[in-house]
Amino acid sequence: MLTDFRVRQRDYLLEITRAITAQLDLDAVLRLVVEAAAEMLAGQVAFIALREEDAFTIRAAYGLPDTQWGELDALLARLPAYPEAWGRAEVERVLTQIARWLRVEAQQAVALPLMVGEDLLGLLVVFRTFGTAFTYDDRLILRAFADQAAIAVHNAKLYQQLATEKRRLEAIIEATADGVIILDPAHRIQVFNRAMARLTGWSPFEVIGRPHDEIVILNPRRSGMTLAEAEAGGWPLATDRPIYVEGDLVRRDGGRVAVGITYSPLLDRTGRLVNIIGVVRDMTRIREAEELKSTFISIISHELKTPVSIIKGYAGTLRREDTTWDATMVRQIAAIIEEEADRLTQLIDNLLDASRLQAGALELQFVEVALDELAEQVADRFRPQTDRHFIVVDFPPDFPLVQGDPRRLEQVLANLVSNAIKYSPQGGTIRISGRVTPREVIVTVTDEGIGIPPEEQERIFERFYRASTARARQTPGTGLGLYLARAIVEAHGGRIWVESEPGRGSSFSFSIPRPRKSTGSPSEPRS
């Protein structure tokens, strides 16, 4: 009879061991272990406490509401975190305290440490309402059960950690700004992140399993991968020897994106190629920066050379010893030198302002500004500089004051009027007008010049940008004036825009917010 009981006990142990080890979900494994232990030992209450950060925390229980787990954790904290420090009396004292707190009439408490090698994973505790002496075979079966349970818990924890790391890696890959593509040894796509989808126009669902060379096409070279392998002599390579290629990535819609791709091999312990990891970086901004740098050097060198050459030429003329200049000619030459020096100063000031803008250090001194009076001053300054243009100032009476930096706002107006003169070579009327809305005042400078193509009207406010028309290219300038004008207007809380038709002139407008009044009408005219 006893032999049959032992056989059934071992069969039961084998059955629950199979069930436990078949699970990889940690919470499910813990529930199976604690329920199996309670059933096998006929326990009234059972729980598993895992060791987390050198303290025990209950993670699964039988016959114990989860609302009580936290309070038991405090009692378990009296146990040393390492089993070699346990004493029999100490363990029994803690278990007795738990039984009293639970109000369980326990005749026997079974505590099984869950060990894997030398590592303590946790503690399995079962309280029984009757007590029987454990035979040697009973202890073997319990120890076997505890060992199998520990292995199952250990495997489930490893699986949980692996799943967590996998999710973390997937989140990192998806969140990275660079495109990431992971290939198998046959160059079939296994991973294709969100940035890669944005760069190529292909969705991950469409490309998984497809050959790399069908999706990642570089011009003028057809395939970055084929080229990379050809240049490197084939895979596998050492892990510290990635392959780098650059080119224009052909998007699904036929567009192109400048990219740099780094291909790195992932090898197993035997050196066999497991995956190829490609990191695709959008090089558009880098190329734009390089083009901007080249444009800057080209424009500035030309714009600096012109006034310096004129100043040097006229200064050399004055120094000639074989000619005597009359006072009128000397004044004319001095005026030209002064004009070119002013032009050079203005160019330097614009460059300094552009640098301050980049550094966020363009300071404004706000006072009350009368834009109609400022417009008259600018018009008076430019009228003597041209005999082909008729400059008109047209503002309604009692134009309201605004808060602004008068020197910077004059710089905006001067730039717009100067451009109107430069880009209307046949002459005509240049009108500086103003209008008032409930929220802002708007100033417009209109010319009758060459106009601006629609596709370039947004870009003309970019730094160093010059319109592509032949006349615009022939007109001196650095492409900084409108860039600075936009920055100054936006620093005042306003906006700037252009309305233009090629061959029919342009109207540049900017707005400045009106001061808010706590009482009274929305605007108060000047007295």
Coordinates of C-alpha atoms in Angstrom, one line a residue:
M1 CA 0.0 0.0 0.0
L2 CA 2.8 2.4 0.9
T3 CA 4.6 1.4 -2.2
D4 CA 1.6 2.3 -4.3
F5 CA 1.5 5.7 -2.6
R6 CA 5.1 6.3 -3.4
V7 CA 4.6 5.4 -7.0
R8 CA 1.6 7.7 -7.3
Q9 CA 3.5 10.4 -5.6
R10 CA 6.4 10.0 -8.1
D11 CA 3.9 9.9 -11.1
Y12 CA 2.3 13.0 -9.8
L13 CA 5.7 14.7 -9.4
L14 CA 6.6 13.7 -13.0
E15 CA 3.2 15.0 -14.3
I16 CA 3.5 18.4 -12.6
T17 CA 7.2 18.7 -13.5
R18 CA 6.2 18.3 -17.2
A19 CA 3.5 20.9 -16.8
I20 CA 5.8 23.4 -15.1
T21 CA 8.7 23.0 -17.5
A22 CA 6.4 23.4 -20.5
Q23 CA 5.5 26.9 -19.4
L24 CA 7.7 30.0 -20.2
D25 CA 5.5 32.7 -18.8
L26 CA 6.9 33.5 -15.3
D27 CA 3.6 34.3 -13.6
A28 CA 2.0 31.1 -15.0
V29 CA 5.0 29.0 -13.9
L30 CA 4.8 30.5 -10.4
R31 CA 1.1 29.8 -10.1
L32 CA 1.6 26.2 -11.3
V33 CA 4.4 25.6 -8.8
V34 CA 2.5 27.0 -5.8
E35 CA -0.7 25.1 -6.7
A36 CA 1.2 21.9 -7.3
A37 CA 3.0 22.2 -4.0
A38 CA -0.2 22.9 -2.1
E39 CA -1.9 19.9 -3.7
M40 CA 1.0 17.5 -3.2
L41 CA 1.5 18.4 0.4
A42 CA -2.2 18.9 1.2
G43 CA -1.4 22.5 2.3
Q44 CA -3.9 25.1 3.4
V45 CA -1.8 28.1 2.5
A46 CA 1.2 28.3 0.2
F47 CA 3.2 31.0 -1.4
I48 CA 6.3 31.6 -3.5
A49 CA 8.5 34.6 -2.6
L50 CA 11.2 35.5 -5.2
R51 CA 14.5 37.2 -4.2
E52 CA 14.5 40.6 -5.8
E53 CA 17.3 43.0 -5.0
D54 CA 18.4 41.0 -1.9
A55 CA 14.8 40.9 -0.4
F56 CA 11.9 38.5 -0.7
T57 CA 8.8 39.5 -2.5
I58 CA 5.7 37.2 -2.8
R59 CA 4.8 36.6 -6.5
A60 CA 2.3 33.8 -6.3
A61 CA 0.1 32.3 -3.6
Y62 CA -2.5 29.6 -2.8
G63 CA -5.2 30.3 -0.2
L64 CA -3.8 33.8 0.3
P65 CA -5.5 37.0 -1.0
D66 CA -3.0 39.2 -3.0
T67 CA -4.0 42.2 -0.8
Q68 CA -2.0 40.5 2.1
W69 CA 1.2 39.9 0.1
G70 CA 2.8 43.2 0.9
E71 CA 2.4 42.8 4.6
L72 CA 4.0 39.3 4.5
D73 CA 6.9 40.8 2.5
A74 CA 7.8 42.7 5.7
L75 CA 7.9 39.5 7.7
L76 CA 10.0 37.8 5.1
A77 CA 12.5 40.7 5.2
R78 CA 13.6 39.3 8.6
L79 CA 15.2 36.3 6.7
P80 CA 18.7 36.8 5.5
A81 CA 18.8 37.0 1.7
Y82 CA 21.4 34.3 1.4
P83 CA 20.6 30.7 2.5
E84 CA 24.0 30.0 3.9
A85 CA 23.2 32.5 6.7
W86 CA 20.0 30.8 7.6
G87 CA 19.6 28.9 10.9
R88 CA 16.9 26.4 11.5
A89 CA 15.6 28.2 14.6
E90 CA 15.6 31.5 12.7
V91 CA 13.6 30.1 9.8
E92 CA 11.1 28.4 12.1
R93 CA 10.7 31.7 14.1
V94 CA 9.8 33.6 10.9
L95 CA 7.4 30.9 9.7
T96 CA 5.7 30.9 13.1
Q97 CA 5.2 34.6 12.9
I98 CA 3.7 34.3 9.4
A99 CA 1.4 31.6 10.6
R100 CA 0.2 33.7 13.5
W101 CA -0.3 36.7 11.3
L102 CA -2.3 34.5 8.8
R103 CA -4.3 33.0 11.8
V104 CA -3.6 29.5 10.3
E105 CA -3.8 26.6 12.7
A106 CA -0.7 25.1 11.0
Q107 CA 0.7 21.9 12.5
Q108 CA 3.6 22.0 10.0
A109 CA 5.3 24.5 7.7
V110 CA 7.4 23.3 4.8
A111 CA 10.0 25.8 3.5
L112 CA 11.8 24.8 0.2
P113 CA 14.5 27.1 -1.1
L114 CA 14.5 27.3 -4.9
M115 CA 18.1 27.0 -5.9
V116 CA 19.9 26.8 -9.3
G117 CA 23.5 26.0 -8.6
E118 CA 24.6 28.4 -5.9
D119 CA 22.0 31.0 -6.7
L120 CA 18.9 31.4 -4.5
L121 CA 15.9 32.3 -6.7
G122 CA 13.3 32.3 -4.0
L123 CA 11.4 30.4 -1.3
L124 CA 8.4 28.1 -1.5
V125 CA 6.4 27.9 1.7
V126 CA 3.5 25.5 2.4
F127 CA 1.5 25.5 5.7
R128 CA -0.3 22.2 6.6
T129 CA -3.1 21.7 9.1
F130 CA -1.6 18.3 10.1
G131 CA 1.9 17.2 10.7
T132 CA 3.6 14.0 9.6
A133 CA 7.2 13.0 9.7
F134 CA 8.9 13.1 6.3
T135 CA 10.8 10.0 5.3
Y136 CA 14.0 10.0 3.4
D137 CA 12.0 9.3 0.2
D138 CA 9.6 12.1 1.0
R139 CA 12.6 14.5 1.3
L140 CA 14.0 13.2 -2.0
I141 CA 10.7 13.8 -3.8
L142 CA 10.3 17.3 -2.2
R143 CA 13.9 18.2 -3.1
A144 CA 13.4 16.9 -6.7
F145 CA 10.2 19.0 -6.9
A146 CA 12.0 22.1 -5.6
D147 CA 14.8 21.6 -8.0
Q148 CA 12.5 21.2 -11.0
A149 CA 10.4 24.2 -9.8
A150 CA 13.6 26.3 -9.5
I151 CA 14.7 25.3 -13.0
A152 CA 11.3 26.2 -14.4
V153 CA 11.3 29.5 -12.6
H154 CA 14.8 30.2 -13.7
N155 CA 14.0 29.4 -17.4
A156 CA 10.8 31.6 -17.2
K157 CA 12.8 34.5 -15.7
L158 CA 15.4 34.1 -18.5
Y159 CA 12.7 34.0 -21.1
Q160 CA 11.1 37.1 -19.5
Q161 CA 14.4 38.9 -19.5
L162 CA 15.0 37.9 -23.1
A163 CA 11.5 39.1 -24.1
T164 CA 12.0 42.4 -22.3
E165 CA 15.4 42.9 -24.0
K166 CA 13.8 42.1 -27.3
R167 CA 11.1 44.6 -26.8
R168 CA 13.6 47.2 -25.7
L169 CA 15.8 46.5 -28.7
E170 CA 12.8 46.8 -31.0
A171 CA 11.8 50.0 -29.4
I172 CA 15.3 51.4 -29.8
I173 CA 15.4 50.4 -33.5
E174 CA 12.0 51.9 -34.1
A175 CA 12.8 55.1 -32.3
T176 CA 16.2 55.8 -33.8
A177 CA 16.4 58.6 -36.3
D178 CA 18.6 56.6 -38.7
G179 CA 17.2 53.9 -40.9
V180 CA 18.0 50.4 -39.7
I181 CA 17.8 47.3 -41.9
I182 CA 18.7 43.8 -40.8
L183 CA 19.4 41.1 -43.3
D184 CA 19.9 37.3 -43.2
P185 CA 23.0 35.8 -44.9
A186 CA 21.0 35.5 -48.2
H187 CA 20.4 39.3 -48.0
R188 CA 16.7 38.9 -47.4
I189 CA 15.2 41.7 -45.2
Q190 CA 14.3 40.7 -41.7
V191 CA 14.0 44.1 -39.9
F192 CA 13.0 47.4 -41.5
N193 CA 12.4 50.2 -39.0
R194 CA 10.2 53.3 -39.2
A195 CA 13.0 55.7 -40.3
M196 CA 13.8 53.3 -43.1
A197 CA 10.2 53.3 -44.2
R198 CA 10.2 57.1 -44.2
L199 CA 13.5 57.2 -46.3
T200 CA 12.4 54.7 -48.9
G201 CA 8.6 55.0 -49.1
W202 CA 8.2 51.3 -48.5
S203 CA 6.3 49.9 -45.4
P204 CA 7.9 47.1 -43.4
F205 CA 5.0 44.8 -44.2
E206 CA 5.8 45.1 -47.9
V207 CA 9.5 44.5 -47.7
I208 CA 10.0 41.8 -45.0
G209 CA 11.5 38.7 -46.7
R210 CA 12.3 40.5 -50.0
P211 CA 15.9 40.8 -51.3
H212 CA 17.9 43.8 -50.2
D213 CA 18.8 44.9 -53.7
E214 CA 15.1 45.2 -54.7
I215 CA 14.5 47.9 -52.0
V216 CA 17.8 49.6 -51.3
I217 CA 19.0 51.0 -54.7
L218 CA 21.7 53.6 -54.8
N219 CA 22.5 55.8 -57.8
P220 CA 24.7 56.1 -59.7
R221 CA 25.5 52.6 -58.3
R222 CA 22.7 50.1 -58.5
S223 CA 23.1 48.4 -55.1
G224 CA 24.9 49.5 -52.0
M225 CA 25.2 45.8 -50.8
T226 CA 26.5 44.5 -54.1
L227 CA 29.0 47.3 -54.3
A228 CA 30.1 46.9 -50.6
E229 CA 30.7 43.2 -51.0
A230 CA 32.6 43.7 -54.2
E231 CA 34.9 46.3 -52.7
A232 CA 35.4 44.3 -49.5
G233 CA 36.0 41.0 -51.1
G234 CA 32.9 39.4 -49.7
W235 CA 31.7 38.4 -46.2
P236 CA 32.4 37.5 -43.5
L237 CA 34.4 40.4 -42.3
A238 CA 35.8 41.1 -38.9
T239 CA 33.2 42.8 -36.6
D240 CA 35.4 45.9 -36.5
R241 CA 35.4 46.3 -40.2
P242 CA 32.1 47.6 -41.4
I243 CA 31.6 48.6 -45.0
Y244 CA 30.5 52.2 -45.8
V245 CA 29.0 53.5 -49.1
E246 CA 27.3 56.7 -50.1
G247 CA 24.9 57.6 -52.9
D248 CA 21.4 58.7 -53.7
L249 CA 18.8 56.3 -52.4
V250 CA 16.0 55.8 -55.0
R251 CA 12.7 56.1 -53.2
R252 CA 9.6 54.1 -54.1
D253 CA 8.1 57.2 -55.8
G254 CA 11.2 57.8 -57.9
G255 CA 12.5 60.6 -55.7
R256 CA 16.1 60.5 -54.3
V257 CA 17.6 61.0 -50.9
A258 CA 21.3 61.4 -50.2
V259 CA 22.4 58.7 -47.8
G260 CA 25.4 57.1 -46.2
I261 CA 25.0 53.4 -45.4
T262 CA 27.2 51.4 -43.0
Y263 CA 26.9 47.6 -43.3
S264 CA 28.2 45.5 -40.3
P265 CA 28.3 41.7 -40.1
L266 CA 27.0 39.8 -37.0
L267 CA 29.0 36.6 -36.6
D268 CA 28.4 33.6 -34.3
R269 CA 31.2 32.0 -32.2
T270 CA 32.5 30.0 -35.2
G271 CA 32.8 33.1 -37.4
R272 CA 29.7 32.1 -39.5
L273 CA 27.7 35.1 -40.8
V274 CA 24.3 35.3 -39.0
N275 CA 23.1 38.8 -40.0
I276 CA 24.1 41.9 -41.8
I277 CA 23.1 45.1 -40.1
G278 CA 22.7 48.2 -42.2
V279 CA 22.5 51.7 -40.7
V280 CA 21.2 54.3 -43.2
R281 CA 21.9 57.9 -42.4
D282 CA 20.1 60.8 -44.2
M283 CA 22.9 63.0 -45.6
T284 CA 20.6 65.7 -47.0
R285 CA 21.4 68.2 -44.3
I286 CA 25.1 67.5 -44.5
R287 CA 25.0 68.0 -48.2
E288 CA 23.0 71.2 -47.8
A289 CA 25.5 72.4 -45.2
E290 CA 28.4 71.6 -47.6
E291 CA 26.6 73.4 -50.5
L292 CA 25.8 76.3 -48.1
K293 CA 29.5 76.5 -47.1
S294 CA 30.6 76.5 -50.8
T295 CA 28.0 79.2 -51.6
F296 CA 29.1 81.3 -48.6
I297 CA 32.7 81.2 -49.7
S298 CA 31.9 81.9 -53.3
I299 CA 29.5 84.8 -52.6
I300 CA 31.5 86.4 -49.8
S301 CA 34.8 86.2 -51.6
H302 CA 33.2 87.9 -54.6
E303 CA 31.3 90.5 -52.6
L304 CA 34.4 91.3 -50.5
K305 CA 36.7 91.6 -53.5
T306 CA 34.5 94.1 -55.4
P307 CA 34.6 97.0 -52.9
V308 CA 38.2 96.2 -51.8
S309 CA 39.3 96.3 -55.5
I310 CA 37.4 99.6 -56.1
I311 CA 38.9 101.2 -53.0
K312 CA 42.4 99.9 -53.8
G313 CA 42.0 101.1 -57.4
Y314 CA 40.9 104.7 -56.6
A315 CA 43.4 105.0 -53.8
G316 CA 46.1 104.0 -56.2
T317 CA 44.8 106.5 -58.7
L318 CA 45.1 109.3 -56.1
R319 CA 48.7 108.3 -55.3
R320 CA 49.9 108.6 -58.9
E321 CA 52.8 111.0 -59.1
D322 CA 52.5 111.7 -62.8
T323 CA 49.1 113.3 -62.5
T324 CA 47.7 116.2 -60.6
W325 CA 44.0 116.0 -59.7
D326 CA 41.8 119.0 -59.2
A327 CA 39.7 119.3 -56.0
T328 CA 36.5 118.3 -57.8
M329 CA 38.0 115.0 -59.0
V330 CA 39.5 114.3 -55.6
R331 CA 36.0 114.8 -54.0
Q332 CA 34.4 112.5 -56.5
I333 CA 37.0 109.8 -56.0
A334 CA 36.8 110.2 -52.2
A335 CA 33.0 109.8 -52.4
I336 CA 33.3 106.6 -54.4
I337 CA 35.8 105.3 -51.8
E338 CA 33.5 106.3 -49.0
E339 CA 30.5 104.6 -50.7
E340 CA 32.4 101.3 -51.2
A341 CA 33.7 101.4 -47.6
D342 CA 30.1 101.8 -46.5
R343 CA 29.2 98.9 -48.7
L344 CA 32.0 96.8 -47.2
T345 CA 30.9 97.8 -43.7
Q346 CA 27.3 96.8 -44.4
L347 CA 28.4 93.5 -45.7
I348 CA 30.5 92.9 -42.6
D349 CA 27.6 94.0 -40.4
N350 CA 25.2 91.5 -42.2
L351 CA 27.7 88.7 -41.7
L352 CA 28.0 89.5 -38.0
D353 CA 24.2 89.7 -37.7
A354 CA 23.9 86.3 -39.4
S355 CA 26.4 84.9 -36.9
R356 CA 24.5 86.4 -34.0
L357 CA 21.3 84.8 -35.3
Q358 CA 23.0 81.4 -35.5
A359 CA 24.2 81.9 -31.9
G360 CA 20.8 83.2 -30.7
A361 CA 22.4 86.5 -29.6
L362 CA 20.6 89.1 -31.8
E363 CA 19.5 91.7 -29.2
L364 CA 16.6 94.1 -29.7
Q365 CA 16.0 97.4 -27.8
F366 CA 12.2 97.9 -27.7
V367 CA 10.7 101.4 -27.7
E368 CA 7.7 103.0 -29.3
V369 CA 8.3 103.3 -33.1
A370 CA 6.4 105.3 -35.7
L371 CA 6.7 103.1 -38.8
D372 CA 5.4 105.9 -41.1
E373 CA 8.1 108.3 -40.0
L374 CA 10.7 105.5 -40.3
A375 CA 9.5 104.8 -43.9
E376 CA 9.9 108.5 -44.8
Q377 CA 13.5 108.5 -43.4
V378 CA 14.4 105.4 -45.5
A379 CA 12.8 106.9 -48.6
D380 CA 14.7 110.1 -48.1
R381 CA 17.9 108.2 -47.9
F382 CA 17.4 106.2 -51.1
R383 CA 15.9 108.9 -53.3
P384 CA 19.3 110.5 -54.1
Q385 CA 20.7 107.1 -55.1
T386 CA 18.5 106.5 -58.1
D387 CA 17.1 108.7 -60.9
R388 CA 15.0 105.9 -62.5
H389 CA 12.7 105.3 -59.6
F390 CA 10.0 107.3 -57.9
I391 CA 9.7 106.4 -54.2
V392 CA 6.3 107.0 -52.7
V393 CA 5.4 106.7 -49.0
D394 CA 1.7 106.1 -48.5
F395 CA 0.5 105.6 -44.9
P396 CA -3.0 106.5 -43.5
P397 CA -3.2 109.4 -41.0
D398 CA -2.7 108.6 -37.3
F399 CA -0.9 105.4 -38.0
P400 CA -0.5 103.7 -34.6
L401 CA 2.8 103.3 -32.8
V402 CA 4.2 99.9 -32.3
Q403 CA 6.8 98.4 -29.8
G404 CA 10.0 97.6 -31.6
D405 CA 13.7 98.2 -32.2
P406 CA 13.8 101.3 -34.5
R407 CA 17.3 100.5 -35.8
R408 CA 16.4 96.9 -36.7
L409 CA 13.1 97.9 -38.3
E410 CA 14.8 100.5 -40.3
Q411 CA 17.2 97.8 -41.4
V412 CA 14.3 95.7 -42.7
L413 CA 12.7 98.7 -44.6
A414 CA 16.1 99.6 -46.1
N415 CA 16.7 96.1 -47.2
L416 CA 13.3 95.9 -48.9
V417 CA 13.7 99.3 -50.6
S418 CA 17.2 98.4 -51.7
N419 CA 16.0 95.2 -53.2
A420 CA 13.2 97.0 -55.0
I421 CA 15.6 99.3 -56.6
K422 CA 18.1 96.5 -57.6
Y423 CA 15.5 94.2 -59.0
S424 CA 13.6 96.8 -61.0
P425 CA 16.4 98.0 -63.4
Q426 CA 14.0 99.7 -65.8
G427 CA 12.9 102.0 -63.0
G428 CA 9.3 102.7 -62.0
T429 CA 7.4 103.5 -58.8
I430 CA 8.5 102.0 -55.5
R431 CA 5.7 102.4 -53.0
I432 CA 6.1 102.0 -49.2
S433 CA 2.6 101.7 -47.8
G434 CA 1.0 100.8 -44.5
R435 CA -2.4 99.5 -43.3
V436 CA -3.9 98.7 -39.9
T437 CA -5.8 95.7 -38.7
P438 CA -7.2 95.1 -35.2
R439 CA -4.2 92.9 -34.2
E440 CA -1.3 94.2 -36.2
V441 CA 0.1 96.8 -38.6
I442 CA 1.3 95.8 -42.0
V443 CA 4.0 97.6 -44.1
T444 CA 4.4 96.7 -47.8
V445 CA 7.1 97.6 -50.3
T446 CA 6.0 97.3 -53.9
D447 CA 8.1 97.5 -57.0
E448 CA 7.5 97.2 -60.8
G449 CA 10.6 94.9 -61.4
I450 CA 11.4 91.5 -62.7
G451 CA 9.4 89.6 -60.1
I452 CA 10.1 86.2 -58.5
P453 CA 9.1 82.7 -59.8
P454 CA 6.4 81.1 -57.6
E455 CA 8.6 78.1 -56.8
E456 CA 11.3 80.4 -55.3
Q457 CA 9.1 82.7 -53.3
E458 CA 9.4 80.6 -50.1
R459 CA 13.2 80.0 -50.4
I460 CA 14.2 83.7 -50.9
F461 CA 14.2 84.1 -47.1
E462 CA 16.8 81.4 -46.6
R463 CA 20.4 82.3 -45.8
F464 CA 22.6 82.9 -48.9
Y465 CA 19.8 82.0 -51.3
R466 CA 19.8 83.8 -54.6
A467 CA 17.0 83.6 -57.1
S468 CA 17.9 81.7 -60.3
T469 CA 16.8 84.2 -62.9
A470 CA 19.6 85.7 -65.0
R471 CA 19.0 89.2 -63.8
A472 CA 19.0 88.2 -60.1
R473 CA 22.3 86.3 -60.6
Q474 CA 23.8 89.4 -62.2
T475 CA 22.7 91.7 -59.3
P476 CA 25.3 92.1 -56.5
G477 CA 24.3 90.6 -53.1
T478 CA 25.0 88.0 -50.5
G479 CA 21.6 86.5 -50.0
L480 CA 21.6 87.6 -46.4
G481 CA 19.3 90.7 -46.5
L482 CA 15.9 88.9 -46.6
Y483 CA 17.2 86.2 -44.2
L484 CA 18.0 88.9 -41.7
A485 CA 14.8 90.8 -42.4
R486 CA 12.7 87.7 -41.6
A487 CA 14.7 87.0 -38.4
I488 CA 14.2 90.6 -37.2
V489 CA 10.5 90.7 -38.0
E490 CA 9.9 87.3 -36.3
A491 CA 11.9 88.5 -33.3
H492 CA 9.2 91.2 -33.0
G493 CA 6.5 88.6 -33.1
G494 CA 5.6 89.4 -36.7
R495 CA 5.7 87.7 -40.1
I496 CA 7.1 88.5 -43.5
W497 CA 5.9 87.3 -46.9
V498 CA 6.0 88.1 -50.6
E499 CA 3.5 88.3 -53.4
S500 CA 5.0 88.4 -56.9
E501 CA 4.5 87.5 -60.6
P502 CA 7.5 87.2 -62.9
G503 CA 7.8 90.3 -65.1
R504 CA 5.1 92.2 -63.1
G505 CA 6.9 93.2 -59.9
S506 CA 6.9 92.1 -56.3
S507 CA 5.2 93.2 -53.0
F508 CA 7.1 92.4 -49.8
S509 CA 5.0 92.8 -46.7
F510 CA 5.8 92.4 -43.0
S511 CA 3.6 92.7 -39.9
I512 CA 4.3 93.9 -36.4
P513 CA 1.8 93.1 -33.6
R514 CA -0.1 96.1 -32.0
P515 CA 0.3 96.6 -28.3
R516 CA -2.5 95.3 -26.2
K517 CA -4.5 97.8 -24.3
S518 CA -6.0 96.9 -20.9
T519 CA -8.7 99.6 -21.3
G520 CA -9.9 101.9 -24.0
S521 CA -10.1 101.3 -27.7
P522 CA -7.7 98.9 -29.5
S523 CA -5.7 101.8 -31.0
E524 CA -4.9 105.2 -29.9
P525 CA -3.8 107.8 -32.5
R526 CA -0.8 110.0 -31.9
S527 CA -1.5 113.4 -30.7

